[in-house]
Amino acid sequence: MCGIVGYVGQRDVVSVLLKGLTNLEYRGYDSAGIALQDSGDIKVYKSLGKLINLKNELEQRRAEIKQPIAGIGHIRWATHGSPSLVNAHPHSCTCGKLVVVHNGIIENYKELREELSKKGCEFRSQTDTETIAHLVADEYSKTKNLELAVRNSVKKLQGAYAVCVMHKDVPNLIIGARKHAPMLVGVGEGENFIASDTPAIIEYTKRTIYLEDNEIAVVTKDTVKVTDIEGNVVTKKVETLPWEPMALSKLGYKHFMLKEIHEQPDVIRNVLNGKLYDIDEPIALNEVKLDSEILKKLNKIEIIACGTSLHAALVGKYIIEDFAGISVEVEASSEYIYRKTTTDASTLVIGVSQSGETADTITAIKQAKAKGSHVLIITNRPDSNMARLADSLIPVNAGIEVSVAATKSYIAQVISFYLLAMHLAEIKGSIDKSYLKNLKHELIQLPTKIEEVLSNTTTIQECARKFSSYKNFIYIARGVNLASAFEGALKLKEISYINATGYAAGELKHGPIAMLDETMPVLSILIPGGITYEKVLSNSEEAKARNAKLIALTSSNDKNIDVLFDVVLRIPQVSEILSPAITCVPLQLLAYYIAEFLGKDVDQPRNLAKSVTVE
Ligand code: F6R
């Protein structure tokens, strides 16, 4: 979703802004723009679509760009008003001297717009953001103090904002403010940056100051001052980013998604590192800050998440109930926040999120905290808003994920749930010790097994080619792999735009079977050794009897499978309970190769954003 970058300093401002926006591109956007300030003027450049269009626009108008000393840039994902040039940011006040870029949604923008229009402000766009430009300009006309004008203005805003402001009459200065949307300052030598997320600045500095809600940063090339909304100076810690700029390179892979799929064995090793090092030792999950006496008595967990993280949560539910015997509810954050829940102080609430910035999950977490629950956050971004709300925090350490479709963060979340479930089971004494030892051993072996899958993708690629022209798919599984079916189908949908739905295999007969014919392939997840294998096999036979083409994803060597199924995707032997940590990989690859074969924009699928920071 939208991204912001601002820069003040000696470097080529255009290049810094374009690089910053390029590094935020993965978040998804429909238009882009920058405002450049030179010693005498502020000029705005915008374009629709990808950043290349903005680069071309800047190239064509290069002659009019003098020596900018500061600038702000934005990529927009439309919320208020269609994706269009006029709605793209930056937005200006009536006289054009003041410019703003904004992430978030201003809820009271209609009232403010009416008031400001009456005062003579000329609105040009349909956005809520333009209101901020006029509002700050109006305040500035009264005080002639830009910092005060921003403070007075943000007090009037309702909703969410990360906003950056520049004014022609106050050169060499950018002011940033935030509430319910992330914003940080990148600290340099004789230069400073401001951004909505770290990738925007990582090429230039790793030193960052994270703004909290209602804080305002006043940034020049040599100084950074942070105040609260009343103007009191706040002393902030300068933190060092854990990422390397390398993380933003494809390293020879055609797409970030493919690179991130291939990183998964190392991601698992990272997650296990320091937590599971010896099968005879208990899981070391010191991140869970609840007393073991409380954990022993714990009998209710609620997990809230969205999208792919919700699927990891479903795996989590299955294994926590299986290993630790604790009742677990899983709910989409967007549903949780609009109903009367039974969450109370004795409930452990787990929030799962790759970005740590998903608006619905943040709201859900706040609601749970208000009810007195201990909140455990499992996230890939320990620097995120959600992480800061956590009572306990499990960072999943997957490294920055650029492709919009989540892959390595999913596997890291799933592995984190295995560790958590084992940890809870050890505290409660609810699991057979030798069984647990075997599971730990298998978990340590998983990266090697996934490397085996990744080292030979020929069958998956052939399958992708064979099935890429189908318009609909059904994925079936039972038990712990039901989440894998949901996740596999989601991956296919989001990057290839093919309709795919995951069903509990036993539900097929209760409706979906009516859709089956030769145009509807069915992909079955079959892991032998467990209780569901035979069942999924017979559900697949029922599909075959309706002429559906069949794809198996299995660790079985049974020759009958080769007879029944049109294509068999084989994975190494794995126990059923741990299998979601490996079945996800060929499903990601299948989705990837189908989308790639169809020529889709794999890393930035249409209409999607990497981080959904609005409800
Ligand atoms: C799918 C995908 C989304 C996210 C969802 C939640 O590949 O990436 O479904 O999983 O938007 O995002 P996070 O995990 O950042 O809260």
XYZ file of C-alpha atoms and ligand atoms in Angstrom:
631
model
C 0.000 0.000 0.000
C 1.107 3.642 -0.392
C 4.717 4.537 0.326
C 6.501 7.741 1.306
C 10.090 8.869 1.026
C 11.575 12.274 1.761
C 15.146 13.527 1.509
C 17.088 16.630 2.426
C 20.821 16.759 1.734
C 23.588 16.989 -0.846
C 22.893 13.937 -2.976
C 20.956 14.012 -6.215
C 17.467 14.390 -4.709
C 15.680 12.906 -7.742
C 17.800 9.738 -7.628
C 17.328 9.321 -3.869
C 13.556 9.700 -4.151
C 13.274 7.368 -7.142
C 15.475 4.742 -5.485
C 13.440 4.988 -2.284
C 10.154 4.642 -4.169
C 11.544 1.748 -6.212
C 12.380 -0.037 -2.972
C 8.802 0.487 -1.787
C 7.295 -0.568 -5.130
C 6.674 -4.087 -3.878
C 3.958 -2.752 -1.612
C 1.645 -2.242 -4.613
C 0.561 1.107 -6.133
C -1.222 2.671 -9.059
C 0.440 6.076 -9.437
C 3.491 7.955 -8.244
C 4.784 11.453 -7.781
C 7.510 13.627 -6.311
C 7.830 17.247 -5.248
C 11.236 18.897 -5.605
C 12.333 21.966 -3.737
C 15.128 24.137 -5.061
C 16.241 27.445 -3.595
C 13.329 29.339 -5.107
C 10.504 26.989 -5.920
C 8.653 23.714 -5.429
C 7.710 21.675 -8.501
C 5.515 18.586 -8.622
C 5.878 15.683 -11.076
C 3.357 12.844 -11.272
C 2.557 9.856 -13.407
C 0.035 7.061 -13.609
C 1.058 3.419 -13.364
C 4.567 2.173 -12.731
C 7.559 4.246 -11.659
C 9.100 3.963 -15.111
C 6.439 6.428 -16.276
C 7.504 8.902 -13.588
C 11.143 8.411 -14.594
C 10.241 9.141 -18.223
C 8.259 12.221 -17.204
C 11.250 13.512 -15.196
C 13.568 12.751 -18.089
C 11.403 14.736 -20.510
C 11.260 17.708 -18.141
C 14.898 17.476 -17.025
C 15.678 20.990 -18.298
C 13.313 22.622 -15.813
C 14.744 20.741 -12.809
C 17.338 22.995 -11.201
C 19.391 21.865 -8.195
C 16.862 20.419 -5.739
C 17.855 20.561 -2.064
C 14.960 18.579 -0.688
C 12.097 16.478 -1.948
C 9.216 14.220 -1.016
C 7.921 11.274 -3.033
C 4.937 8.964 -2.919
C 3.471 5.866 -4.490
C -0.299 5.758 -4.210
C -2.728 2.874 -3.870
C -6.110 4.492 -4.464
C -8.568 4.681 -1.588
C -10.414 7.995 -2.099
C -10.794 8.838 -5.776
C -9.774 6.697 -8.733
C -6.139 6.148 -9.759
C -5.549 9.287 -11.853
C -2.955 12.007 -12.318
C -5.005 14.532 -10.436
C -5.456 12.190 -7.477
C -1.804 11.128 -7.373
C 0.347 12.665 -4.613
C 1.982 15.102 -3.827
C -0.987 17.421 -3.337
C -0.610 21.184 -3.111
C -2.460 24.026 -1.430
C -4.287 26.558 -3.622
C -1.211 28.732 -4.278
C 1.048 25.698 -4.803
C 3.618 26.771 -2.187
C 2.912 23.885 0.170
C 2.975 20.203 -0.774
C 2.053 17.047 1.114
C 2.229 13.292 0.665
C 0.129 11.037 2.851
C -0.467 7.392 3.713
C -3.667 6.433 5.520
C -7.239 7.649 5.482
C -8.577 10.914 6.883
C -12.049 10.082 8.123
C -13.323 13.650 8.647
C -12.016 14.945 5.321
C -15.473 15.866 3.986
C -16.209 18.226 6.893
C -12.733 19.754 6.651
C -13.042 20.111 2.888
C -16.340 21.940 3.246
C -14.898 24.314 5.830
C -11.766 25.004 3.788
C -13.732 25.467 0.545
C -15.797 28.129 2.278
C -12.534 29.880 3.123
C -11.661 29.948 -0.585
C -9.428 26.881 -0.931
C -9.594 25.392 -4.408
C -9.790 21.629 -4.381
C -8.619 19.811 -7.503
C -8.759 16.142 -6.557
C -11.177 13.700 -4.952
C -8.658 12.655 -2.303
C -8.764 13.018 1.451
C -5.062 13.972 1.291
C -5.606 17.262 -0.494
C -7.521 18.425 2.585
C -4.292 18.175 4.604
C -2.463 20.454 2.139
C -5.135 23.141 2.413
C -5.465 22.718 6.160
C -1.741 23.145 6.850
C -1.551 26.087 4.428
C -4.478 27.728 6.217
C -2.781 27.274 9.601
C 0.517 28.512 8.155
C -1.145 31.683 6.886
C -2.093 32.437 10.520
C 1.200 31.615 12.249
C 3.949 31.738 9.595
C 5.466 28.824 11.493
C 5.368 25.561 9.541
C 6.005 23.311 12.539
C 3.192 24.927 14.503
C 0.947 24.819 11.448
C 1.488 21.054 11.097
C 0.858 20.530 14.832
C -2.350 22.564 14.767
C -3.500 20.765 11.629
C -2.926 17.186 12.735
C -4.918 17.912 15.896
C -7.909 18.423 13.590
C -7.421 15.193 11.637
C -9.387 12.063 12.440
C -8.233 8.742 11.032
C -4.816 7.440 10.068
C -1.921 9.352 8.652
C 1.760 9.325 7.937
C 2.236 12.684 6.317
C 5.168 14.722 4.995
C 5.002 18.458 4.344
C 7.295 20.919 2.523
C 6.797 24.662 2.023
C 8.437 26.897 -0.569
C 9.042 29.655 2.003
C 10.803 27.301 4.439
C 13.474 25.644 2.315
C 15.689 22.789 3.464
C 12.986 21.444 5.760
C 10.606 18.472 5.743
C 8.074 17.881 8.477
C 6.661 14.417 9.078
C 3.832 13.385 11.388
C 2.136 10.090 12.111
C -0.882 8.477 13.690
C -1.866 4.838 13.078
C 0.447 4.647 10.033
C 4.182 3.974 10.125
C 6.829 6.650 9.645
C 10.518 6.809 10.415
C 13.471 9.118 10.024
C 16.724 7.890 8.456
C 19.679 9.602 10.042
C 22.718 10.429 7.896
C 25.779 12.711 7.938
C 24.825 16.099 6.529
C 21.642 14.532 5.148
C 18.463 13.056 6.544
C 15.612 10.934 5.236
C 12.018 10.349 6.110
C 10.018 7.324 5.001
C 7.043 5.109 5.632
C 9.172 1.958 5.670
C 12.821 0.998 5.981
C 13.514 -0.297 2.428
C 13.114 3.292 1.204
C 16.267 4.387 3.017
C 18.330 1.222 3.459
C 20.594 2.033 0.511
C 21.775 5.184 2.311
C 21.618 4.677 6.047
C 20.826 1.977 8.591
C 20.347 4.471 11.432
C 16.680 5.114 12.079
C 14.339 6.842 14.480
C 10.847 5.360 14.618
C 8.078 7.879 15.213
C 5.245 6.948 17.557
C 1.628 7.996 17.118
C 1.115 11.757 17.546
C 4.798 12.539 17.134
C 6.122 15.088 14.674
C 9.603 15.099 13.148
C 11.177 18.322 11.943
C 13.989 17.342 9.606
C 16.713 19.453 8.009
C 19.926 18.175 6.446
C 21.796 18.570 9.741
C 19.116 18.170 12.400
C 16.225 15.958 13.433
C 13.876 17.222 16.114
C 10.983 15.057 17.326
C 8.160 16.554 19.383
C 4.845 15.359 20.712
C 1.667 16.928 19.420
C 1.951 19.763 21.981
C 5.451 20.651 20.805
C 7.386 19.129 23.709
C 10.689 17.710 22.520
C 10.837 13.899 22.748
C 14.217 12.196 23.122
C 14.332 9.320 20.654
C 16.594 6.324 20.359
C 18.519 5.920 17.099
C 18.196 2.252 16.144
C 20.233 0.259 13.633
C 18.368 -1.608 10.906
C 19.009 -5.342 10.698
C 18.543 -5.498 6.895
C 21.249 -5.380 4.252
C 20.564 -3.627 0.926
C 21.283 -7.044 -0.664
C 17.891 -8.194 0.581
C 16.361 -5.939 -2.057
C 18.172 -7.596 -4.941
C 16.849 -10.546 -6.965
C 20.295 -12.155 -6.917
C 19.883 -13.547 -10.415
C 16.380 -14.964 -9.951
C 13.761 -13.824 -12.444
C 11.416 -12.685 -9.677
C 11.644 -11.913 -5.973
C 8.989 -14.569 -5.376
C 11.217 -17.293 -6.831
C 14.198 -16.040 -4.840
C 12.137 -15.981 -1.653
C 10.808 -19.502 -2.266
C 14.404 -20.682 -2.629
C 15.438 -18.938 0.589
C 13.068 -21.083 2.642
C 15.505 -23.785 3.816
C 17.745 -21.087 5.308
C 14.750 -19.271 6.717
C 13.782 -22.430 8.629
C 17.359 -22.820 9.914
C 17.172 -19.203 11.088
C 13.882 -19.719 12.907
C 15.171 -22.837 14.636
C 18.492 -21.226 15.480
C 18.909 -20.902 19.241
C 15.461 -22.346 19.918
C 15.879 -25.954 18.855
C 19.476 -27.060 18.853
C 19.333 -30.498 20.466
C 16.456 -32.964 20.427
C 17.122 -33.801 24.081
C 16.788 -30.169 25.166
C 13.491 -28.349 25.674
C 12.501 -25.715 23.114
C 14.055 -22.416 24.175
C 11.260 -19.942 23.555
C 12.171 -17.222 26.029
C 10.190 -14.769 23.928
C 6.956 -15.974 25.549
C 6.816 -13.687 28.572
C 4.143 -15.562 30.487
C 4.957 -17.301 33.713
C 5.126 -21.093 33.256
C 2.494 -21.533 36.020
C 0.100 -19.395 33.953
C 0.998 -21.311 30.790
C 0.353 -24.619 32.545
C -3.213 -23.515 33.341
C -3.827 -21.832 29.984
C -6.940 -23.238 28.361
C -7.880 -20.732 25.696
C -5.929 -19.185 22.854
C -7.266 -16.938 20.101
C -5.249 -16.313 16.963
C -6.046 -13.336 14.771
C -4.548 -12.672 11.357
C -5.361 -12.012 7.698
C -4.664 -13.772 4.397
C -1.634 -16.006 4.327
C -0.904 -15.299 7.996
C -4.410 -16.577 8.743
C -3.486 -19.845 7.052
C -0.350 -20.138 9.191
C -2.652 -19.546 12.167
C -4.827 -22.509 11.066
C -1.759 -24.762 11.113
C -0.987 -23.259 14.540
C -4.453 -24.129 15.853
C -4.181 -27.716 14.708
C -0.809 -28.378 16.268
C -1.323 -26.466 19.523
C -4.525 -28.437 20.098
C -2.783 -31.666 19.084
C 0.432 -31.212 21.106
C -0.689 -29.106 24.063
C -4.422 -29.831 24.281
C -5.278 -26.133 24.563
C -8.416 -24.957 22.815
C -7.578 -22.519 19.999
C -9.865 -20.289 17.969
C -8.671 -18.721 14.726
C -10.385 -15.698 13.269
C -9.814 -13.207 10.464
C -8.943 -9.896 12.109
C -11.539 -8.082 9.990
C -14.274 -10.291 11.514
C -12.902 -10.247 15.049
C -13.040 -6.470 15.333
C -16.749 -6.108 14.607
C -18.324 -8.576 17.005
C -18.708 -9.286 20.684
C -15.889 -11.738 21.393
C -15.345 -13.852 24.502
C -11.713 -12.714 24.788
C -10.823 -12.039 28.410
C -7.804 -11.605 30.661
C -7.231 -15.364 30.812
C -7.082 -15.698 27.002
C -3.705 -15.703 25.277
C -4.208 -13.742 22.065
C -1.766 -14.343 19.235
C -1.509 -11.873 16.375
C 0.227 -13.129 13.239
C 1.450 -10.777 10.547
C 4.302 -10.643 8.072
C 4.330 -6.842 7.928
C 3.201 -6.085 11.460
C 1.275 -3.186 9.927
C -2.019 -4.772 8.803
C -4.665 -2.321 9.996
C -7.357 -4.888 10.886
C -4.940 -7.002 12.900
C -3.616 -3.944 14.756
C -7.179 -2.947 15.687
C -7.932 -6.507 16.830
C -4.774 -6.580 18.966
C -5.703 -3.283 20.601
C -9.176 -4.623 21.384
C -7.700 -7.755 22.946
C -5.262 -5.707 25.015
C -8.116 -3.532 26.236
C -9.747 -6.709 27.557
C -6.635 -7.502 29.551
C -5.329 -10.375 27.397
C -1.649 -11.098 27.075
C -0.820 -10.460 23.416
C 1.838 -12.500 21.640
C 2.855 -11.221 18.216
C 4.438 -13.437 15.572
C 5.820 -11.146 12.892
C 8.572 -10.752 10.347
C 8.952 -7.075 11.267
C 10.156 -6.589 14.843
C 10.325 -2.882 13.979
C 6.582 -2.688 13.223
C 3.619 -1.138 14.998
C 2.272 -4.543 15.943
C 5.588 -5.570 17.479
C 5.496 -2.479 19.609
C 2.049 -3.430 20.928
C 3.220 -6.925 21.903
C 3.483 -8.239 25.440
C 5.492 -11.114 23.961
C 7.162 -11.025 20.565
C 8.350 -13.861 18.348
C 10.237 -12.335 15.409
C 10.254 -14.925 12.616
C 13.480 -13.666 10.995
C 12.569 -14.503 7.401
C 14.357 -11.396 6.125
C 12.676 -8.720 4.095
C 9.982 -10.129 1.807
C 9.599 -8.134 -1.364
C 7.205 -10.178 -3.480
C 3.603 -9.294 -2.668
C 2.726 -12.983 -2.424
C 3.940 -14.196 0.961
C 6.091 -17.339 0.810
C 9.104 -17.430 3.113
C 7.293 -15.439 5.798
C 4.545 -18.108 5.760
C 6.977 -20.959 6.285
C 8.679 -18.967 9.063
C 5.328 -18.392 10.771
C 4.441 -22.085 10.464
C 7.785 -23.164 11.948
C 7.332 -20.634 14.757
C 3.981 -22.265 15.531
C 5.650 -25.701 15.709
C 8.127 -24.312 18.228
C 5.371 -22.632 20.218
C 3.174 -25.750 20.237
C 6.108 -27.907 21.353
C 7.068 -25.347 24.009
C 3.515 -25.299 25.401
C 3.347 -29.106 25.275
C 6.633 -29.371 27.204
C 5.409 -26.967 29.878
C 2.101 -28.792 30.194
C 3.689 -32.240 29.957
C 1.007 -33.080 27.412
C 3.084 -34.907 24.795
C 4.913 -38.218 24.735
C 8.628 -37.490 25.149
C 9.956 -39.901 22.530
C 7.335 -38.769 20.002
C 8.424 -35.175 20.620
C 12.081 -36.104 20.172
C 11.243 -37.626 16.785
C 9.366 -34.511 15.773
C 12.269 -32.288 16.788
C 14.622 -34.467 14.792
C 12.354 -34.212 11.770
C 12.041 -30.463 12.137
C 15.828 -30.134 12.014
C 15.853 -32.279 8.827
C 13.162 -30.184 7.096
C 15.462 -27.653 5.375
C 17.354 -30.477 3.637
C 14.094 -32.045 2.456
C 12.921 -28.697 1.088
C 16.256 -28.295 -0.693
C 15.472 -31.609 -2.377
C 12.124 -30.227 -3.605
C 13.789 -27.037 -4.844
C 16.590 -28.857 -6.628
C 14.239 -30.527 -9.098
C 11.218 -28.556 -10.187
C 10.822 -30.124 -13.647
C 7.566 -31.946 -12.856
C 6.111 -28.864 -11.214
C 7.006 -26.760 -14.268
C 5.495 -29.345 -16.636
C 2.363 -29.451 -14.509
C 2.182 -25.641 -14.604
C 2.405 -25.657 -18.409
C -0.188 -28.406 -18.730
C -2.713 -26.714 -16.462
C -2.104 -23.015 -17.115
C -5.072 -22.698 -19.480
C -7.627 -23.893 -16.908
C -9.832 -21.183 -15.437
C -10.802 -22.885 -12.169
C -9.073 -25.171 -9.686
C -10.074 -26.991 -6.521
C -7.500 -27.878 -3.861
C -8.501 -30.557 -1.347
C -6.921 -31.818 1.856
C -7.896 -32.862 5.343
C -6.586 -32.300 8.831
C -3.432 -30.308 9.318
C -3.012 -29.808 5.550
C -6.374 -28.134 5.083
C -4.557 -24.844 5.700
C -2.052 -25.864 2.981
C -4.930 -26.314 0.524
C -6.257 -22.850 1.399
C -2.798 -21.324 1.109
C -1.951 -23.099 -2.168
C -5.220 -21.914 -3.697
C -4.641 -18.360 -2.454
C -1.167 -18.291 -4.023
C -2.576 -19.371 -7.384
C -5.419 -16.836 -7.241
C -3.348 -13.846 -6.309
C -0.555 -14.131 -8.843
C -2.244 -15.839 -11.821
C -5.816 -14.479 -11.318
C -7.115 -18.033 -11.811
C -10.034 -18.952 -9.591
C -8.849 -21.532 -7.061
C -10.575 -22.664 -3.879
C -9.384 -24.860 -1.043
C -11.914 -27.270 0.462
C -11.871 -29.815 3.233
C -11.913 -32.967 1.080
C -14.835 -34.381 3.079
C -16.895 -31.320 2.163
C -16.623 -31.988 -1.562
C -19.754 -34.124 -1.551
C -21.721 -31.432 0.247
C -21.804 -29.023 -2.662
C -18.579 -28.338 -4.571
C -18.745 -31.727 -6.344
C -21.569 -30.259 -8.441
C -18.973 -28.107 -10.225
C -16.713 -30.997 -11.213
C -16.165 -31.910 -14.843
C -13.209 -32.060 -17.234
C -12.723 -28.278 -16.962
C -12.082 -28.272 -13.204
C -8.765 -29.780 -12.076
C -8.597 -31.066 -8.500
C -5.316 -30.952 -6.588
C -5.215 -33.374 -3.643
C -2.729 -33.256 -0.765
C -2.053 -36.835 0.334
C 0.400 -37.562 3.138
C 0.530 -41.260 4.082
C 1.049 -42.529 7.610
C -1.649 -40.302 9.040
C -5.365 -40.690 9.476
C -6.508 -38.743 6.456
C -4.556 -40.318 3.596
C -7.089 -42.986 2.574
C -9.939 -40.517 2.949
C -8.410 -37.928 0.610
C -7.612 -40.729 -1.822
C -11.218 -41.813 -1.984
C -12.392 -38.182 -2.264
C -10.018 -37.863 -5.248
C -11.542 -40.986 -6.822
C -14.968 -39.376 -6.500
C -13.599 -36.372 -8.403
C -12.122 -38.646 -11.083
C -15.535 -40.264 -11.523
C -16.804 -36.770 -12.492
C -14.085 -36.486 -15.175
C -12.002 -33.976 -13.225
C -8.293 -33.917 -14.048
C -6.333 -34.866 -10.941
C -3.049 -33.570 -9.511
C -1.547 -35.279 -6.459
C 0.852 -33.648 -4.028
C 2.177 -36.545 -2.026
C 5.064 -38.190 -0.228
C 3.684 -41.618 -1.128
C 5.495 -43.962 -3.499
C 2.332 -45.972 -4.090
C 2.160 -46.842 -7.808
C -1.666 -46.702 -7.712
C -1.369 -42.959 -7.252
C 0.422 -42.734 -10.615
C -2.485 -44.583 -12.187
C -5.261 -42.526 -10.606
C -3.733 -39.059 -10.969
C -2.860 -37.181 -14.167
C 0.188 -35.554 -12.555
C 1.978 -36.530 -9.345
C 4.086 -33.924 -7.518
C 6.288 -35.850 -5.100
C 7.872 -34.553 -1.908
C 10.241 -36.437 0.443
C 8.888 -38.618 3.277
C 7.558 -36.504 6.112
C 5.243 -37.159 9.029
C 1.753 -35.842 8.403
C 1.756 -33.489 11.385
C 4.857 -31.628 10.133
C 3.985 -31.830 6.457
C 2.426 -28.325 6.079
C 5.962 -26.986 6.411
C 6.887 -28.734 3.174
C 3.638 -29.112 1.187
C 3.486 -25.329 0.902
C 6.680 -25.267 -1.197
C 5.524 -27.156 -4.341
C 2.213 -25.298 -4.119
C 4.059 -21.968 -4.142
C 6.150 -23.172 -7.084
C 3.110 -24.398 -9.004
C 1.413 -21.003 -8.580
C 4.652 -19.253 -9.505
C 5.251 -21.238 -12.710
C 1.615 -20.943 -13.843
C 1.705 -17.162 -13.355
C 5.103 -16.907 -14.999
C 3.954 -19.061 -17.913
C 0.921 -16.768 -18.337
C 3.218 -13.738 -18.290
C 1.677 -12.178 -15.192
C 3.356 -9.544 -13.049
C 4.386 -12.120 -10.446
C 5.930 -9.848 -7.816
C 3.345 -7.104 -8.028
C -0.015 -8.644 -8.877
C -2.775 -6.237 -9.814
C -4.942 -4.691 -7.067
C -2.817 -6.121 -4.262
C -0.639 -4.386 -1.704
C 2.108 -5.927 0.376
C 1.070 -4.199 3.519
C -2.636 -3.453 3.982
C -2.518 -0.434 6.254
C -6.162 0.581 5.826
C -9.286 -1.308 6.881
C -0.885 -13.293 0.431
C -0.569 -12.177 1.277
C -1.664 -11.544 2.056
C -1.179 -11.219 3.466
C -2.245 -10.454 4.248
C -1.817 -10.200 5.681
O 0.242 -13.777 -0.203
O 0.552 -11.779 1.361
O -2.791 -12.352 2.104
O -0.868 -12.420 4.108
O -2.502 -9.234 3.627
O -0.644 -9.471 5.741
P 0.295 -9.518 6.994
O 0.776 -10.897 7.171
O 1.382 -8.541 6.683
O -0.550 -9.079 8.170
